[in-house]
Amino acid sequence: MIPFSVLDLSPIVEGGDAAQSFRHTVELARHCERLGFRRYWLAEHHGMPGIASAATAVLLGHVAGATRSIRVGAGGVMLPNHSPLVIAEQFGTLATLYPGRIDLGVGRAPGSDAATARALRRARGAEAADQFPQDVAELLAYFEPARAGQALRAIPGEGLRVPVWVLGSSLFGAQLAALLGLPYAFASHFAPQQLMPAVELYRSEFRPSRHLDAPYVMLGFNVFAADSDEEGALLASSMQQAFASLYAGRPGRLPPPVAGFMDRLPMAERVFVERSLACSAVGSPATVRRALEDFIARTGADELMLTSQVFDHAARLRSYGIAAEVAGMAPAAA
């Protein structure tokens, strides 16, 4: 199959705390490195009771220091929240400490609620998001070798050409990635509605650049793998509960699984959860293999980034092990 990577939100589970989440993140990163996954990315979210990866660059450094070879990156940094120069310095520092292993995915969503976004942003309201194309261009420039007389410089950062990805869940990000000749990652693991139009737009409008010769698409995909379909469905119910809570405006910590949860939901909430998590493989190794193969055949993805938001840590490790096994990377026993 194509390369597989990992997206981790460092989930805080009910009864747990952020310190436990960070320990689990390091253990999962080492596990996935042994299994043969290509990348291990963490996402920036703020004010979310169930997500511990708010200080994304800090946690990335911790993960990179605890692993040896797997690429580590942001999936992503929400650039409207930050100065491009600060992000260039942070990721220039990471790339200096861990050469050849750092990726930087950037998105234009706030990764938070409106009040938190206002507290984070350099600019207020829609202005910060509207500046996203200019911010990406500025960020890319900081990673180039410094020119004579250049006033603004990222030190460390300049000359390192840290790989930058554009993240998105709409046509906007696809068009920007194509225009700049950058790799594109689509958030199909939670917002798949515009998946195929975005991928087709990116590929049709892609302009080769010094960053990339041809379009390269990585797609998010949920995996809840277990020894049986019934067990996989039970594992998936934690994420389904989390999305139902999000729909109701009550985000919380990742809850323990509940058998038959979807059958109890009101229709509007059930439709929301099913649509949000439509790009998922749930069940036994054979079921997961079929779902992965079908998704790759349908989308032509160059790489998949798997996320497995499972309440029980041992079951989460097992889920990634099964995914690696069916992808032909490594035996699940690893």
Tab-separated table of C-alpha atoms in Angstrom:
chain	number	residue	atom	x	y	z
A	1	MET	CA	0.000	0.000	0.000
A	2	ILE	CA	0.901	3.682	0.088
A	3	PRO	CA	2.757	5.226	3.078
A	4	PHE	CA	0.840	5.536	6.340
A	5	SER	CA	1.320	8.174	9.021
A	6	VAL	CA	-0.210	9.061	12.394
A	7	LEU	CA	-2.210	12.035	13.660
A	8	ASP	CA	-2.371	12.373	17.451
A	9	LEU	CA	-4.429	14.909	19.410
A	10	SER	CA	-2.913	13.673	22.674
A	11	PRO	CA	-6.443	12.983	23.967
A	12	ILE	CA	-7.304	13.564	27.610
A	13	VAL	CA	-9.646	10.787	28.641
A	14	GLU	CA	-12.256	10.864	31.376
A	15	GLY	CA	-10.483	10.103	34.645
A	16	GLY	CA	-7.130	11.111	33.176
A	17	ASP	CA	-5.116	14.311	32.856
A	18	ALA	CA	-2.693	16.013	30.477
A	19	ALA	CA	0.367	14.425	32.103
A	20	GLN	CA	-1.046	10.981	31.378
A	21	SER	CA	-1.848	12.052	27.815
A	22	PHE	CA	1.735	13.135	27.221
A	23	ARG	CA	3.065	9.812	28.535
A	24	HIS	CA	0.694	7.979	26.216
A	25	THR	CA	1.692	10.182	23.282
A	26	VAL	CA	5.368	9.303	23.730
A	27	GLU	CA	4.578	5.612	24.081
A	28	LEU	CA	2.382	5.698	20.977
A	29	ALA	CA	5.027	7.568	18.964
A	30	ARG	CA	7.672	4.984	19.836
A	31	HIS	CA	5.222	2.184	19.043
A	32	CYS	CA	4.368	3.671	15.639
A	33	GLU	CA	8.035	4.244	14.859
A	34	ARG	CA	8.708	0.536	15.453
A	35	LEU	CA	5.714	-0.366	13.294
A	36	GLY	CA	7.058	1.630	10.337
A	37	PHE	CA	4.744	4.638	10.109
A	38	ARG	CA	6.285	7.521	8.167
A	39	ARG	CA	5.201	10.577	10.204
A	40	TYR	CA	3.824	11.407	13.620
A	41	TRP	CA	1.891	14.680	13.646
A	42	LEU	CA	0.196	16.602	16.454
A	43	ALA	CA	-2.576	19.158	16.013
A	44	GLU	CA	-3.060	22.598	17.544
A	45	HIS	CA	-6.313	23.013	19.458
A	46	HIS	CA	-7.090	25.453	22.262
A	47	GLY	CA	-9.562	25.457	25.116
A	48	MET	CA	-10.633	21.851	24.415
A	49	PRO	CA	-10.995	19.773	27.593
A	50	GLY	CA	-10.181	16.566	25.728
A	51	ILE	CA	-7.112	17.682	23.743
A	52	ALA	CA	-3.674	18.266	25.305
A	53	SER	CA	-1.682	19.371	22.215
A	54	ALA	CA	-2.272	23.134	22.504
A	55	ALA	CA	1.439	24.011	22.783
A	56	THR	CA	2.112	22.030	19.626
A	57	ALA	CA	5.773	22.901	18.998
A	58	VAL	CA	6.673	22.149	22.630
A	59	LEU	CA	5.049	18.724	22.515
A	60	LEU	CA	6.619	18.000	19.115
A	61	GLY	CA	10.050	18.600	20.590
A	62	HIS	CA	9.259	16.188	23.409
A	63	VAL	CA	8.140	13.500	20.931
A	64	ALA	CA	11.106	14.037	18.608
A	65	GLY	CA	13.484	13.715	21.552
A	66	ALA	CA	11.849	10.442	22.593
A	67	THR	CA	12.059	8.854	19.118
A	68	ARG	CA	14.874	8.226	16.654
A	69	SER	CA	13.780	8.191	13.025
A	70	ILE	CA	10.071	8.858	12.476
A	71	ARG	CA	9.269	12.273	11.000
A	72	VAL	CA	7.551	14.518	13.550
A	73	GLY	CA	5.375	17.454	12.630
A	74	ALA	CA	2.413	19.740	13.140
A	75	GLY	CA	-0.872	18.737	11.635
A	76	GLY	CA	-1.169	21.517	12.040
A	77	VAL	CA	-0.216	24.899	13.351
A	78	MET	CA	-3.149	27.284	12.972
A	79	LEU	CA	-1.214	30.127	11.416
A	80	PRO	CA	-3.751	32.936	12.036
A	81	ASN	CA	-3.021	32.495	15.748
A	82	HIS	CA	0.678	33.288	15.351
A	83	SER	CA	3.310	35.494	13.817
A	84	PRO	CA	4.932	33.665	10.877
A	85	LEU	CA	8.329	34.734	12.223
A	86	VAL	CA	7.686	33.066	15.590
A	87	ILE	CA	6.609	29.825	13.883
A	88	ALA	CA	9.684	29.947	11.635
A	89	GLU	CA	11.901	30.313	14.701
A	90	GLN	CA	10.129	27.494	16.561
A	91	PHE	CA	10.299	25.040	13.698
A	92	GLY	CA	13.752	26.217	12.714
A	93	THR	CA	14.805	25.312	16.243
A	94	LEU	CA	13.154	21.894	15.970
A	95	ALA	CA	14.734	21.268	12.560
A	96	THR	CA	18.144	22.210	13.950
A	97	LEU	CA	17.748	19.860	16.910
A	98	TYR	CA	16.309	17.030	14.801
A	99	PRO	CA	17.599	17.518	11.236
A	100	GLY	CA	15.664	15.848	8.449
A	101	ARG	CA	12.772	14.850	10.718
A	102	ILE	CA	10.516	17.919	11.099
A	103	ASP	CA	7.362	18.741	9.088
A	104	LEU	CA	5.225	21.868	9.379
A	105	GLY	CA	1.578	21.676	8.387
A	106	VAL	CA	-0.316	24.976	8.536
A	107	GLY	CA	-4.025	25.737	8.504
A	108	ARG	CA	-6.184	28.842	8.657
A	109	ALA	CA	-8.842	27.686	11.157
A	110	PRO	CA	-8.508	28.986	14.730
A	111	GLY	CA	-8.581	25.518	16.303
A	112	SER	CA	-10.771	26.876	19.083
A	113	ASP	CA	-14.030	28.609	19.951
A	114	ALA	CA	-14.609	32.259	19.042
A	115	ALA	CA	-13.671	33.679	22.468
A	116	THR	CA	-10.442	31.674	22.629
A	117	ALA	CA	-9.617	32.643	19.063
A	118	ARG	CA	-9.962	36.327	19.959
A	119	ALA	CA	-7.595	35.832	22.896
A	120	LEU	CA	-5.022	34.083	20.687
A	121	ARG	CA	-4.971	36.090	17.501
A	122	ARG	CA	-2.566	38.814	16.514
A	123	ALA	CA	-5.422	40.417	14.564
A	124	ARG	CA	-9.113	40.390	15.431
A	125	GLY	CA	-12.085	38.870	13.649
A	126	ALA	CA	-11.865	37.567	10.096
A	127	GLU	CA	-8.767	39.660	9.352
A	128	ALA	CA	-6.372	37.019	10.708
A	129	ALA	CA	-7.815	34.222	8.545
A	130	ASP	CA	-7.910	36.495	5.484
A	131	GLN	CA	-4.158	37.001	5.849
A	132	PHE	CA	-3.466	33.274	5.597
A	133	PRO	CA	-2.026	33.219	2.026
A	134	GLN	CA	0.314	36.112	2.830
A	135	ASP	CA	1.307	34.488	6.125
A	136	VAL	CA	2.187	31.217	4.363
A	137	ALA	CA	4.292	33.070	1.799
A	138	GLU	CA	6.051	34.986	4.574
A	139	LEU	CA	6.707	31.767	6.489
A	140	LEU	CA	8.204	30.089	3.428
A	141	ALA	CA	10.484	33.063	2.868
A	142	TYR	CA	11.916	32.800	6.387
A	143	PHE	CA	13.124	29.256	5.627
A	144	GLU	CA	15.081	30.418	2.561
A	145	PRO	CA	18.746	31.486	2.752
A	146	ALA	CA	19.034	35.093	3.903
A	147	ARG	CA	19.625	37.746	1.241
A	148	ALA	CA	22.128	40.568	1.561
A	149	GLY	CA	20.607	43.351	3.632
A	150	GLN	CA	17.583	41.332	4.679
A	151	ALA	CA	16.126	42.962	7.782
A	152	LEU	CA	13.825	40.227	9.095
A	153	ARG	CA	15.466	36.852	9.648
A	154	ALA	CA	14.466	33.627	11.393
A	155	ILE	CA	17.441	32.454	13.434
A	156	PRO	CA	17.410	29.505	13.605
A	157	GLY	CA	15.303	28.792	10.565
A	158	GLU	CA	16.816	30.561	7.579
A	159	GLY	CA	18.215	28.233	4.942
A	160	LEU	CA	16.667	25.133	6.500
A	161	ARG	CA	13.707	24.872	4.092
A	162	VAL	CA	11.550	23.005	6.573
A	163	PRO	CA	8.884	21.108	4.574
A	164	VAL	CA	5.642	23.085	4.728
A	165	TRP	CA	2.231	21.514	4.044
A	166	VAL	CA	-1.083	23.299	3.548
A	167	LEU	CA	-3.905	21.747	5.579
A	168	GLY	CA	-7.541	22.220	4.777
A	169	SER	CA	-11.088	20.938	4.658
A	170	SER	CA	-12.350	23.124	1.802
A	171	LEU	CA	-11.466	24.316	-1.686
A	172	PHE	CA	-9.577	27.324	-0.303
A	173	GLY	CA	-6.646	25.331	1.071
A	174	ALA	CA	-6.552	23.108	-2.008
A	175	GLN	CA	-6.252	26.114	-4.303
A	176	LEU	CA	-3.548	27.756	-2.175
A	177	ALA	CA	-1.480	24.559	-1.972
A	178	ALA	CA	-1.743	24.158	-5.749
A	179	LEU	CA	-0.759	27.783	-6.384
A	180	LEU	CA	2.301	27.591	-4.130
A	181	GLY	CA	3.324	24.114	-5.262
A	182	LEU	CA	3.113	22.640	-1.747
A	183	PRO	CA	1.923	19.239	-0.495
A	184	TYR	CA	-1.705	19.192	0.627
A	185	ALA	CA	-3.296	17.415	3.592
A	186	PHE	CA	-7.095	17.210	3.747
A	187	ALA	CA	-8.956	16.791	7.027
A	188	SER	CA	-11.234	14.025	5.785
A	189	HIS	CA	-11.091	12.326	9.181
A	190	PHE	CA	-13.594	14.862	10.573
A	191	ALA	CA	-14.752	17.098	7.684
A	192	PRO	CA	-15.042	14.947	4.533
A	193	GLN	CA	-17.819	16.866	2.792
A	194	GLN	CA	-15.603	18.539	0.150
A	195	LEU	CA	-12.961	15.824	-0.040
A	196	MET	CA	-13.112	14.851	-3.714
A	197	PRO	CA	-13.725	18.365	-5.124
A	198	ALA	CA	-10.758	19.664	-3.084
A	199	VAL	CA	-8.436	16.858	-4.186
A	200	GLU	CA	-9.445	17.258	-7.832
A	201	LEU	CA	-8.964	21.036	-7.684
A	202	TYR	CA	-5.530	20.683	-6.088
A	203	ARG	CA	-4.346	18.190	-8.681
A	204	SER	CA	-5.737	20.066	-11.668
A	205	GLU	CA	-4.323	23.463	-10.650
A	206	PHE	CA	-1.008	22.324	-9.142
A	207	ARG	CA	2.034	24.338	-10.214
A	208	PRO	CA	5.426	22.635	-9.833
A	209	SER	CA	7.752	24.552	-7.529
A	210	ARG	CA	11.134	24.276	-5.855
A	211	HIS	CA	9.228	22.634	-3.012
A	212	LEU	CA	7.495	19.911	-5.018
A	213	ASP	CA	7.582	18.626	-8.611
A	214	ALA	CA	4.134	17.023	-8.670
A	215	PRO	CA	0.982	17.160	-6.521
A	216	TYR	CA	1.088	15.147	-3.314
A	217	VAL	CA	-2.069	14.473	-1.302
A	218	MET	CA	-2.265	13.112	2.225
A	219	LEU	CA	-5.738	12.331	3.581
A	220	GLY	CA	-6.904	11.953	7.162
A	221	PHE	CA	-8.635	8.679	8.003
A	222	ASN	CA	-10.036	7.212	11.240
A	223	VAL	CA	-9.157	3.674	12.241
A	224	PHE	CA	-10.798	1.736	15.068
A	225	ALA	CA	-9.248	-1.679	14.589
A	226	ALA	CA	-9.683	-4.664	16.887
A	227	ASP	CA	-9.888	-8.433	16.769
A	228	SER	CA	-13.578	-8.379	15.757
A	229	ASP	CA	-16.066	-6.047	14.099
A	230	GLU	CA	-18.038	-5.849	17.341
A	231	GLU	CA	-15.013	-4.791	19.367
A	232	GLY	CA	-14.019	-2.220	16.744
A	233	ALA	CA	-17.521	-0.727	16.847
A	234	LEU	CA	-17.316	-0.477	20.616
A	235	LEU	CA	-13.951	1.329	20.431
A	236	ALA	CA	-15.378	3.800	17.897
A	237	SER	CA	-18.188	4.796	20.249
A	238	SER	CA	-15.847	7.011	22.303
A	239	MET	CA	-15.150	9.201	19.281
A	240	GLN	CA	-18.837	9.155	18.342
A	241	GLN	CA	-19.709	10.415	21.813
A	242	ALA	CA	-17.091	13.154	21.522
A	243	PHE	CA	-18.597	14.383	18.240
A	244	ALA	CA	-22.121	14.253	19.632
A	245	SER	CA	-20.954	16.398	22.557
A	246	LEU	CA	-19.296	18.788	20.119
A	247	TYR	CA	-22.563	19.053	18.171
A	248	ALA	CA	-24.375	19.910	21.412
A	249	GLY	CA	-21.783	22.562	22.276
A	250	ARG	CA	-20.432	20.613	25.233
A	251	PRO	CA	-16.934	19.384	24.294
A	252	GLY	CA	-15.350	17.275	26.999
A	253	ARG	CA	-12.777	14.608	27.721
A	254	LEU	CA	-12.764	11.445	25.620
A	255	PRO	CA	-15.361	9.164	27.271
A	256	PRO	CA	-15.267	5.401	27.753
A	257	PRO	CA	-16.992	3.323	25.067
A	258	VAL	CA	-20.721	2.635	25.192
A	259	ALA	CA	-22.270	-0.272	23.294
A	260	GLY	CA	-25.020	0.759	20.873
A	261	PHE	CA	-24.388	4.485	21.378
A	262	MET	CA	-25.387	5.567	17.865
A	263	ASP	CA	-28.784	3.882	18.171
A	264	ARG	CA	-29.635	6.183	21.088
A	265	LEU	CA	-28.902	9.452	19.322
A	266	PRO	CA	-31.582	11.813	18.021
A	267	MET	CA	-31.618	11.840	14.234
A	268	ALA	CA	-29.957	15.261	13.779
A	269	GLU	CA	-27.040	14.338	16.027
A	270	ARG	CA	-26.698	10.927	14.429
A	271	VAL	CA	-26.515	12.422	10.944
A	272	PHE	CA	-23.867	14.907	12.114
A	273	VAL	CA	-21.714	12.188	13.667
A	274	GLU	CA	-22.074	9.820	10.712
A	275	ARG	CA	-21.190	12.542	8.205
A	276	SER	CA	-18.249	13.801	10.245
A	277	LEU	CA	-16.751	10.320	10.685
A	278	ALA	CA	-17.649	8.939	7.262
A	279	CYS	CA	-13.979	8.334	6.415
A	280	SER	CA	-13.385	5.559	8.918
A	281	ALA	CA	-12.416	1.908	9.123
A	282	VAL	CA	-14.116	0.144	12.032
A	283	GLY	CA	-13.708	-3.510	12.917
A	284	SER	CA	-11.569	-6.570	12.425
A	285	PRO	CA	-8.317	-6.701	10.424
A	286	ALA	CA	-10.180	-7.952	7.335
A	287	THR	CA	-12.788	-5.192	7.608
A	288	VAL	CA	-10.145	-2.519	8.124
A	289	ARG	CA	-8.136	-3.780	5.155
A	290	ARG	CA	-11.153	-3.537	2.844
A	291	ALA	CA	-12.029	-0.051	4.059
A	292	LEU	CA	-8.461	1.213	3.583
A	293	GLU	CA	-8.144	-0.320	0.126
A	294	ASP	CA	-11.513	1.090	-0.972
A	295	PHE	CA	-10.672	4.578	0.306
A	296	ILE	CA	-7.274	4.626	-1.393
A	297	ALA	CA	-8.787	3.372	-4.672
A	298	ARG	CA	-11.546	5.991	-4.540
A	299	THR	CA	-9.349	8.973	-3.733
A	300	GLY	CA	-5.973	8.080	-5.246
A	301	ALA	CA	-4.330	9.317	-2.036
A	302	ASP	CA	-0.536	9.444	-2.033
A	303	GLU	CA	-0.426	8.915	1.739
A	304	LEU	CA	-2.901	8.334	4.566
A	305	MET	CA	-2.678	9.885	8.019
A	306	LEU	CA	-4.447	7.605	10.450
A	307	THR	CA	-6.000	8.772	13.673
A	308	SER	CA	-7.327	6.387	16.295
A	309	GLN	CA	-9.062	8.206	19.138
A	310	VAL	CA	-9.599	5.247	21.451
A	311	PHE	CA	-10.308	5.509	25.183
A	312	ASP	CA	-8.192	2.578	26.339
A	313	HIS	CA	-4.490	3.152	25.645
A	314	ALA	CA	-3.643	-0.524	25.155
A	315	ALA	CA	-6.516	-0.866	22.670
A	316	ARG	CA	-5.246	2.230	20.857
A	317	LEU	CA	-1.777	0.730	20.506
A	318	ARG	CA	-3.395	-2.453	19.218
A	319	SER	CA	-5.489	-0.493	16.707
A	320	TYR	CA	-2.379	1.040	15.139
A	321	GLY	CA	-0.669	-2.337	15.213
A	322	ILE	CA	-3.495	-3.913	13.220
A	323	ALA	CA	-3.448	-1.005	10.754
A	324	ALA	CA	0.284	-1.489	10.228
A	325	GLU	CA	-0.214	-5.208	9.749
A	326	VAL	CA	-2.929	-4.900	7.108
A	327	ALA	CA	-0.852	-2.241	5.339
A	328	GLY	CA	2.029	-4.696	5.152
A	329	MET	CA	4.352	-2.602	7.310
A	330	ALA	CA	4.942	-4.752	10.361
A	331	PRO	CA	3.336	-7.558	12.358
A	332	ALA	CA	0.715	-6.419	14.850
A	333	ALA	CA	2.756	-8.014	17.634
A	334	ALA	CA	5.264	-5.157	17.325
